[in-house]
PDB file of C-alpha atoms in Angstrom:
ATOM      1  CA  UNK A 606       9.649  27.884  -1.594  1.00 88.00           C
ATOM      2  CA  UNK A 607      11.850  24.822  -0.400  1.00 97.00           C
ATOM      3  CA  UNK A 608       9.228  21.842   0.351  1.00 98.00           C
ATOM      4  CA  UNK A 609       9.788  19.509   3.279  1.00 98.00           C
ATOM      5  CA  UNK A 610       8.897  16.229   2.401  1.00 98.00           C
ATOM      6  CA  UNK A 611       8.960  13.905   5.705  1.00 98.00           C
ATOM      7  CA  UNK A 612       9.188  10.108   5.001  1.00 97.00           C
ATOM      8  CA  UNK A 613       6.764   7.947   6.626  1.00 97.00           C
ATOM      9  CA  UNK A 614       9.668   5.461   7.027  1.00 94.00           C
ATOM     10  CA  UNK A 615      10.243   7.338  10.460  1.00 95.00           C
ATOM     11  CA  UNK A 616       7.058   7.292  11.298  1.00 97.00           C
ATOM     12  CA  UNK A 617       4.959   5.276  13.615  1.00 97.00           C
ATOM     13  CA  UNK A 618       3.775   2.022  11.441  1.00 96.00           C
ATOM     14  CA  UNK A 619       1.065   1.554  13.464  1.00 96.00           C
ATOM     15  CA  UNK A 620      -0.063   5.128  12.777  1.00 97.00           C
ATOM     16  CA  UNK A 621       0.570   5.824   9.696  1.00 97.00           C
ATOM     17  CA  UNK A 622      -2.845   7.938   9.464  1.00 98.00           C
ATOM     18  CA  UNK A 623      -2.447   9.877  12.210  1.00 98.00           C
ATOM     19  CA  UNK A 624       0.930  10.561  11.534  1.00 98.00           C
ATOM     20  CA  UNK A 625       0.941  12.175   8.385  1.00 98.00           C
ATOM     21  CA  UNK A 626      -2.346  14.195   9.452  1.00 98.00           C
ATOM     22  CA  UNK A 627       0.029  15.469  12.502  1.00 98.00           C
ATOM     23  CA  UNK A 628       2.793  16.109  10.526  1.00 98.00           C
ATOM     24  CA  UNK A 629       1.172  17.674   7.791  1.00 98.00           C
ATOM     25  CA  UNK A 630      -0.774  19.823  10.197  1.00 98.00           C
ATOM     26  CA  UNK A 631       2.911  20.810  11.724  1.00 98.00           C
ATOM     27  CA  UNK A 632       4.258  22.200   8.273  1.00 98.00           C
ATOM     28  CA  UNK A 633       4.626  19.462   6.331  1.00 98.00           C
ATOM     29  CA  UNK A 634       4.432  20.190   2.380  1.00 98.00           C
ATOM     30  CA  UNK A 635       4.298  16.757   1.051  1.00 98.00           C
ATOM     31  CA  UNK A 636       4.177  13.484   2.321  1.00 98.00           C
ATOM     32  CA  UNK A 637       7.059  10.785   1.066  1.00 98.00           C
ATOM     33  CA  UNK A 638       6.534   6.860   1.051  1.00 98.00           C
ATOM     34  CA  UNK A 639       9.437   5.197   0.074  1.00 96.00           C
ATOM     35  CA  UNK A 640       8.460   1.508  -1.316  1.00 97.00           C
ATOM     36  CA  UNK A 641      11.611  -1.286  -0.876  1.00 97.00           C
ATOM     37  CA  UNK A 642      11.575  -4.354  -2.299  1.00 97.00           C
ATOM     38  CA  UNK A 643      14.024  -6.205  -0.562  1.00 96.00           C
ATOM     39  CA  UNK A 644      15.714  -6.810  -4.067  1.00 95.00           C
ATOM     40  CA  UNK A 645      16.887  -3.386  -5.433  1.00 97.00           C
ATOM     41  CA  UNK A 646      17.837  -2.404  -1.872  1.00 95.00           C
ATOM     42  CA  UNK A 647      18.452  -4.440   1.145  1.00 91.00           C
ATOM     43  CA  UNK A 648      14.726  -3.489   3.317  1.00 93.00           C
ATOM     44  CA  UNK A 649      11.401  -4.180   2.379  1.00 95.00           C
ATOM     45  CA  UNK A 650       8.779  -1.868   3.458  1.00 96.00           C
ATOM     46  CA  UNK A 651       5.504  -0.857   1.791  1.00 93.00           C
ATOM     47  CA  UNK A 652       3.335  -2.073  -1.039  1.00 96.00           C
ATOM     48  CA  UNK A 653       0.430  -0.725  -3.117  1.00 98.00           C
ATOM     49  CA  UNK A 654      -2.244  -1.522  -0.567  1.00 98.00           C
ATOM     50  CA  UNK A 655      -0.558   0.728   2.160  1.00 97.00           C
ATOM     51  CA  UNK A 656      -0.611   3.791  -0.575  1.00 98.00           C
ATOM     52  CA  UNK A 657      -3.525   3.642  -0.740  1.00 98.00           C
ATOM     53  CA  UNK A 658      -4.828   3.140   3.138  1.00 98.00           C
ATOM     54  CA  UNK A 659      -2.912   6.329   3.490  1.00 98.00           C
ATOM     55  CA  UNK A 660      -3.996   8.330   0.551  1.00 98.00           C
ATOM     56  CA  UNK A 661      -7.623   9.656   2.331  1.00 98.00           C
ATOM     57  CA  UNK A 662      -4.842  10.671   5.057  1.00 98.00           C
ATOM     58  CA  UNK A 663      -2.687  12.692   2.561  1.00 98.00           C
ATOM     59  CA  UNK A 664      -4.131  16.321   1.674  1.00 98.00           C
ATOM     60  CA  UNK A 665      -0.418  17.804   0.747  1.00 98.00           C
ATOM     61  CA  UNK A 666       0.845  15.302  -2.051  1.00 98.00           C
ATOM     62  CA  UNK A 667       1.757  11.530  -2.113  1.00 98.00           C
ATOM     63  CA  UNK A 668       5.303  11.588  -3.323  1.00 98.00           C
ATOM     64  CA  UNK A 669       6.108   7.567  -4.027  1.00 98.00           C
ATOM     65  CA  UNK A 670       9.501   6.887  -4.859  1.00 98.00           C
ATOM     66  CA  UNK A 671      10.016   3.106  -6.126  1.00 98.00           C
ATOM     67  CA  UNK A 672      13.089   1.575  -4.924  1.00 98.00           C
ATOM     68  CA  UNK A 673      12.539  -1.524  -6.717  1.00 98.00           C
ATOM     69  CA  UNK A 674      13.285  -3.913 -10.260  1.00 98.00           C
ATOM     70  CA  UNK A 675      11.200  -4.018 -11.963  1.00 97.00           C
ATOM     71  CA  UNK A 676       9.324  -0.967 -11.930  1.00 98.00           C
ATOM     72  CA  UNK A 677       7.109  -1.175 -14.720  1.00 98.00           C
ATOM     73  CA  UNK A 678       4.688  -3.920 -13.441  1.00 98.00           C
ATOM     74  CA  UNK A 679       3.892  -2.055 -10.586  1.00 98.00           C
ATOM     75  CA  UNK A 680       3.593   1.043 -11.975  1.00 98.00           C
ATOM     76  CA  UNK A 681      -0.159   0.942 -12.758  1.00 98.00           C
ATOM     77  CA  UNK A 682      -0.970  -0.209  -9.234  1.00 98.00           C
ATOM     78  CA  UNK A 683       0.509   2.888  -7.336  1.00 98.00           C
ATOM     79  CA  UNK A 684      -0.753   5.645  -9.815  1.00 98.00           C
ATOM     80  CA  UNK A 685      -4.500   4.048  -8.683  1.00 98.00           C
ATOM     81  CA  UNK A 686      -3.387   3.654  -4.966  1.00 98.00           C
ATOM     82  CA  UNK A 687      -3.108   7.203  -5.612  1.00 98.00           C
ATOM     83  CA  UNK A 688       0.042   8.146  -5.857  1.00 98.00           C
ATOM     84  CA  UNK A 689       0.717  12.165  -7.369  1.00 98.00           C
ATOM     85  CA  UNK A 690       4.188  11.628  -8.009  1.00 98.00           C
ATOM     86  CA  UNK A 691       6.109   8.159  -8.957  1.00 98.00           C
ATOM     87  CA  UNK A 692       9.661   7.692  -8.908  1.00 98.00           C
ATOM     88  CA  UNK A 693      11.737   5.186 -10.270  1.00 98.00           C
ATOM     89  CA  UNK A 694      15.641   4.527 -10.420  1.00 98.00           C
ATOM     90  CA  UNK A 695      17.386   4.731 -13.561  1.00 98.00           C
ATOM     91  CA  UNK A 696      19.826   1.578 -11.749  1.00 97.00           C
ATOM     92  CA  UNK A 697      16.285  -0.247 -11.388  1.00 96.00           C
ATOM     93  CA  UNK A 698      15.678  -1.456 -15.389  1.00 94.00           C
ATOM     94  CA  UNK A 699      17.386  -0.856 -19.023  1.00 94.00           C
ATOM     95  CA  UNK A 700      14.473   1.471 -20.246  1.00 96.00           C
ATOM     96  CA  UNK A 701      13.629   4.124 -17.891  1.00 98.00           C
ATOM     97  CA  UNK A 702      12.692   6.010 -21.067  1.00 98.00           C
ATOM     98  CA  UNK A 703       9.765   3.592 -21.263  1.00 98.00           C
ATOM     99  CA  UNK A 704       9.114   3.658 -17.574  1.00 98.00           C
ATOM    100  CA  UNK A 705       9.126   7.318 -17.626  1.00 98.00           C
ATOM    101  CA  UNK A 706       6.298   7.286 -20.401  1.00 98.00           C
ATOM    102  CA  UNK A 707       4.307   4.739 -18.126  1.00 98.00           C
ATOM    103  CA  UNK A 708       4.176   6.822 -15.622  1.00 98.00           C
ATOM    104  CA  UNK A 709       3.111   9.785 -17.262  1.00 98.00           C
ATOM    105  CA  UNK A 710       0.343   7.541 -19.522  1.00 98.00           C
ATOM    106  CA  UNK A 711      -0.719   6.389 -15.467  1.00 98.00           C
ATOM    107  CA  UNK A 712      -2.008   9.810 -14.915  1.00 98.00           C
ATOM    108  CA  UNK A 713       1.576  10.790 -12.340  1.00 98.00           C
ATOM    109  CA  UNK A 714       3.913  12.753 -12.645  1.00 98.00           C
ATOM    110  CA  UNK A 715       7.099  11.348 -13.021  1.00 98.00           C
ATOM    111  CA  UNK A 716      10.354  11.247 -11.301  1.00 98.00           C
ATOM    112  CA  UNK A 717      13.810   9.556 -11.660  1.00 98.00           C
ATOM    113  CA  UNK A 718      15.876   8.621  -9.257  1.00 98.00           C
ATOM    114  CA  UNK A 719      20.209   8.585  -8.817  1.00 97.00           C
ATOM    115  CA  UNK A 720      22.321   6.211  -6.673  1.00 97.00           C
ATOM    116  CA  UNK A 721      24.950   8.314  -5.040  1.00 96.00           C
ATOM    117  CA  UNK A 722      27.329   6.247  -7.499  1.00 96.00           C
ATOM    118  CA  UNK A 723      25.432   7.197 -10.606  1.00 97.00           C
ATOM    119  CA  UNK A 724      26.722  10.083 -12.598  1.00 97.00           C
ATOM    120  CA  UNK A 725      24.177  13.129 -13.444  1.00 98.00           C
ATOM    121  CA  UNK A 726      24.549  12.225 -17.099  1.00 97.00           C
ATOM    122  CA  UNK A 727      23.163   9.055 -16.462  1.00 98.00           C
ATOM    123  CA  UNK A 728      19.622  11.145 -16.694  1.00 98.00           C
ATOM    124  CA  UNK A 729      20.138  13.924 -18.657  1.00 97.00           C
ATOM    125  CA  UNK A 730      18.871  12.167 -22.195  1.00 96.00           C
ATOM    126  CA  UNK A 731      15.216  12.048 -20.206  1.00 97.00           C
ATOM    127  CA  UNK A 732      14.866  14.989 -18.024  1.00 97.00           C
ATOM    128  CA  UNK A 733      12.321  16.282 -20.548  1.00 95.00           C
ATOM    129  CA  UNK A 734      10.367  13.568 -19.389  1.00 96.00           C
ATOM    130  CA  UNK A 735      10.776  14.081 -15.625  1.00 98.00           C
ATOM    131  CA  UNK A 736       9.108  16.546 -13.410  1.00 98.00           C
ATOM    132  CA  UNK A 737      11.115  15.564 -10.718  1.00 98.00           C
ATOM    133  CA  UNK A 738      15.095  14.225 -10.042  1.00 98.00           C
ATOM    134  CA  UNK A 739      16.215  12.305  -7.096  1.00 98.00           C
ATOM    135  CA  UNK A 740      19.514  12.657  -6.263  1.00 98.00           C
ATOM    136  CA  UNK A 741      20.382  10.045  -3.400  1.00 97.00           C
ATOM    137  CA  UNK A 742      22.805  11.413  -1.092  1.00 96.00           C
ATOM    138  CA  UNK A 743      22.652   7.687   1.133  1.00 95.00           C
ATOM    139  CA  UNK A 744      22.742   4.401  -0.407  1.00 91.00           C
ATOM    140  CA  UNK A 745      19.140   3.802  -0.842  1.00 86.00           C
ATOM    141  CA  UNK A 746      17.761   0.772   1.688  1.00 80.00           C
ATOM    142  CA  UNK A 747      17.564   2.516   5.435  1.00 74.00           C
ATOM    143  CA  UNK A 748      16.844   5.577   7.313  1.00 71.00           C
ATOM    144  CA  UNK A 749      19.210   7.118   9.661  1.00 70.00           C
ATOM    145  CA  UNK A 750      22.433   6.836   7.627  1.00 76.00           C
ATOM    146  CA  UNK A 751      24.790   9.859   7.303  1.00 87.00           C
ATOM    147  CA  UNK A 752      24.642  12.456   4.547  1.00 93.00           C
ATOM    148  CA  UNK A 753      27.207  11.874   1.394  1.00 94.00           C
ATOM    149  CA  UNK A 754      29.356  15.214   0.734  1.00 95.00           C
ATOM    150  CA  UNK A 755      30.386  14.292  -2.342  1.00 95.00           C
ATOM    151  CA  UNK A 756      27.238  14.046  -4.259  1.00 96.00           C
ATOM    152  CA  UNK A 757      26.543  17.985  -3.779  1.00 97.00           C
ATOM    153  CA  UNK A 758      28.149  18.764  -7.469  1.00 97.00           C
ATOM    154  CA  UNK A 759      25.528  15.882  -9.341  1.00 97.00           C
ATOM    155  CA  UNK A 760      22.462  18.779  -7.594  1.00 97.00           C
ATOM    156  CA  UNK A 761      24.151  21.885  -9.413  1.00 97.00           C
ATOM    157  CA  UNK A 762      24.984  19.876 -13.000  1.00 97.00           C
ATOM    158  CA  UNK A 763      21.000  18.865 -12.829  1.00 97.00           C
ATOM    159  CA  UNK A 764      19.587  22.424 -11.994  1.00 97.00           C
ATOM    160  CA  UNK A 765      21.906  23.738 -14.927  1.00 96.00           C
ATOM    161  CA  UNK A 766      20.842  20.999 -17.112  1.00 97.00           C
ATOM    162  CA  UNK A 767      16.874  21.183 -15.660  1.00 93.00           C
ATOM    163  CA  UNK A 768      16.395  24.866 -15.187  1.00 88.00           C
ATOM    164  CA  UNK A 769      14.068  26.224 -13.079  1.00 88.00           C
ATOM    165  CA  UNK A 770      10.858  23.918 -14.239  1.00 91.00           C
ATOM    166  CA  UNK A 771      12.372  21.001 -12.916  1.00 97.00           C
ATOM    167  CA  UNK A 772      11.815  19.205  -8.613  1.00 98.00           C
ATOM    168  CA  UNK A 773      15.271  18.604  -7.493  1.00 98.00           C
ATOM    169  CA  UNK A 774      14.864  16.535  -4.573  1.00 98.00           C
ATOM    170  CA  UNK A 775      17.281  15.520  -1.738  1.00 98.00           C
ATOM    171  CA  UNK A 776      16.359  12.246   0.008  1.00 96.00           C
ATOM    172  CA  UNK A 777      19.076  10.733   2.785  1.00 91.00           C
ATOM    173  CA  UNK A 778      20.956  12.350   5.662  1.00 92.00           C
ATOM    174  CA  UNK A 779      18.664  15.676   5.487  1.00 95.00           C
ATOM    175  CA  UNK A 780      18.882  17.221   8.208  1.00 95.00           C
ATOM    176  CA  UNK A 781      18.914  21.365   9.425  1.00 95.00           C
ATOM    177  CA  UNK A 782      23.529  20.674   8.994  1.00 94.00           C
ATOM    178  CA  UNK A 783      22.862  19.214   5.530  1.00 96.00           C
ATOM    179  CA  UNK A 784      19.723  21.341   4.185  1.00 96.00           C
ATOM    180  CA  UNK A 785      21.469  24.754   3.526  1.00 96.00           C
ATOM    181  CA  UNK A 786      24.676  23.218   0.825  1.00 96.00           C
ATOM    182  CA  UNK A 787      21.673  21.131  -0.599  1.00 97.00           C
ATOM    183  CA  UNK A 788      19.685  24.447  -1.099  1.00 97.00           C
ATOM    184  CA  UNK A 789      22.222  26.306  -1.745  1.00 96.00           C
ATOM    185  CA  UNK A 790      23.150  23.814  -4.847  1.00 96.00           C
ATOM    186  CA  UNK A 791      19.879  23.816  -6.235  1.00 97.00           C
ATOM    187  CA  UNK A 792      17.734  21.698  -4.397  1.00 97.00           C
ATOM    188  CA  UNK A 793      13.962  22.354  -3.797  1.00 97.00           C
ATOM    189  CA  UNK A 794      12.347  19.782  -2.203  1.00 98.00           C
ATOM    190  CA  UNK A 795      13.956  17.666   0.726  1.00 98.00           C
ATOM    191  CA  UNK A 796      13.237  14.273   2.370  1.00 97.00           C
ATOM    192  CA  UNK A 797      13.547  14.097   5.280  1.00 96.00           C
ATOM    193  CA  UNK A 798      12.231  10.997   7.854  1.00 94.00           C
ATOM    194  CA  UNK A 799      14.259  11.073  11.296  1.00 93.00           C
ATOM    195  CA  UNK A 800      15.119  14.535  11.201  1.00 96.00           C
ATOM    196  CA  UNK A 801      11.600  15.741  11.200  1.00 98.00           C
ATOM    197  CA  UNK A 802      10.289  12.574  13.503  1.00 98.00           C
ATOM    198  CA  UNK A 803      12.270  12.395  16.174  1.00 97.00           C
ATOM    199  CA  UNK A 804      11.314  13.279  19.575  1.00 97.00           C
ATOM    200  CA  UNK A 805       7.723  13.456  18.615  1.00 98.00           C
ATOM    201  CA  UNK A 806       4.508  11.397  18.374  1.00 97.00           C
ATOM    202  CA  UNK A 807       1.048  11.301  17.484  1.00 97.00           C
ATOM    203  CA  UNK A 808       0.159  12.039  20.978  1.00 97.00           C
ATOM    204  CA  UNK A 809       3.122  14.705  21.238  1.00 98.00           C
ATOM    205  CA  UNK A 810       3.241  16.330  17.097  1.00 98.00           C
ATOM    206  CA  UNK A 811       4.645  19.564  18.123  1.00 98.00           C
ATOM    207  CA  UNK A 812       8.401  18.118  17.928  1.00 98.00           C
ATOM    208  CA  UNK A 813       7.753  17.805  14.652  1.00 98.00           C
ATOM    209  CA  UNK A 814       6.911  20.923  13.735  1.00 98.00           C
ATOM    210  CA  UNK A 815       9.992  22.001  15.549  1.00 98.00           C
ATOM    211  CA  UNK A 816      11.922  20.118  13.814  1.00 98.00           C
ATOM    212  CA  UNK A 817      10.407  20.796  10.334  1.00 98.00           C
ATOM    213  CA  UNK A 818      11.133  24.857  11.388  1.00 97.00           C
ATOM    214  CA  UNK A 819      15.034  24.066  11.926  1.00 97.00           C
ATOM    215  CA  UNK A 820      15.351  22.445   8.799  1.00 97.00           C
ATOM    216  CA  UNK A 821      13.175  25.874   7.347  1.00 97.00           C
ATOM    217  CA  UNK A 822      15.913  28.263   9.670  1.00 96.00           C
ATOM    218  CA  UNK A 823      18.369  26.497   7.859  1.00 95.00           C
ATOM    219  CA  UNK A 824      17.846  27.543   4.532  1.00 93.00           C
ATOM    220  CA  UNK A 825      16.888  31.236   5.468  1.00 87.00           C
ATOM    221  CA  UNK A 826      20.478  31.457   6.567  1.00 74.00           C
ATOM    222  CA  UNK A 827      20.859  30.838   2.820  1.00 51.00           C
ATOM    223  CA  UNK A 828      19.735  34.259   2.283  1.00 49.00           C
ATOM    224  CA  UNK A 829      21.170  36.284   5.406  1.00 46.00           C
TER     225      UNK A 829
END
């Protein structure tokens, strides 16, 4: 089954317990935190110490993808913040080989992560390390920005090149328009922040269940 995987970026900040507990409660199947530096990409959000404030929260899995250089020092930190899955960018650092193994040797599984201007190949000498690819389909830095077309092929090389073993992940412009080509390409597990957020709150959390069973009617048309 296709997981939804909403990112806390859309979230309430002041609630970020209460929100994933409501949103995981609506369908959620993992819970995405997506850590900027303010270096690799152009936002800063969320460190170490917020993983794990949140982790007691999170009883789906703590997806943690690392948009920031450099990776490795930090690496240690979120796998004991409690991370299940860390991601980093090949873009981020010249050994993501060595990152890769860092993660793993942190107790995580580990994930890689592609700029929409970064070729497929650019991971294919590792995916025997990864349990997981990212294939950015926004320029990594903000929510809300539209959905890039073009990177569609890079998600049908990597399940050829992955088989069936291997997390294919979607993160930017996912949305119930955008989820069935992603699918449909090879994609099983989709981030998505605003288009499972909006309209709801903490007070209100059945929007986001709503919202979570578009994205779900979406793919079913896959099959129809």
């Amino acid at each position: 089954m296709v997981k939804i995987a909403p990112s806390i970026l859309a979230s309430d900040f002041a609630n970020f317990g209460a929100e994933i507990e409501a949103v995981e409660a609506q369908g959620a199947d993992w819970i995405h935190v997506d850590v900027m530096d303010g270096h690799f990409v152009p936002n800063i959000t969320f460190g170490p110490e917020t993983c794990a404030a949140i982790r007691p929260h999170v009883k789906t899995l703590m997806d943690v993808h690392l948009m920031i250089a450099p990776v490795d020092p930090y690496i240690e930190a979120f796998a004991k913040a409690g991370a299940d899955i860390i991601t980093a960018h090949v873009e981020a650092g010249p050994h993501i080989h060595r990152t890769l193994q860092a993660i793993r040797a942190a107790g995580c599984r580990a994930g890689v992560a592609l700029n929409p201007g970064t070729p497929a190949e650019a991971v294919r000498p590792v995916l025997d390390l990864v349990d997981l690819v990212c294939v950015m389909t926004v320029n990594p830095g903000f929510g809300g920005q539209s959905f890039i077309e073009s990177c569609l092929p890079k998600i049908s090389q990597l399940r050829e090149w992955g088989g069936p073993g291997l997390h294919i992940e979607i993160d930017g412009g996912v949305g119930p328009k955008t989820a069935k080509p992603c699918v449909d390409a090879g994609a099983d597990v989709l981030v998505a922040g605003s288009a499972v957020f909006k309209g709801g709150s903490v007070s209100n959390p059945s929007p986001y269940g709503e919202n979570i069973r578009a994205i779900r009617t979406a793919i079913d048309t896959l099959a129809a």
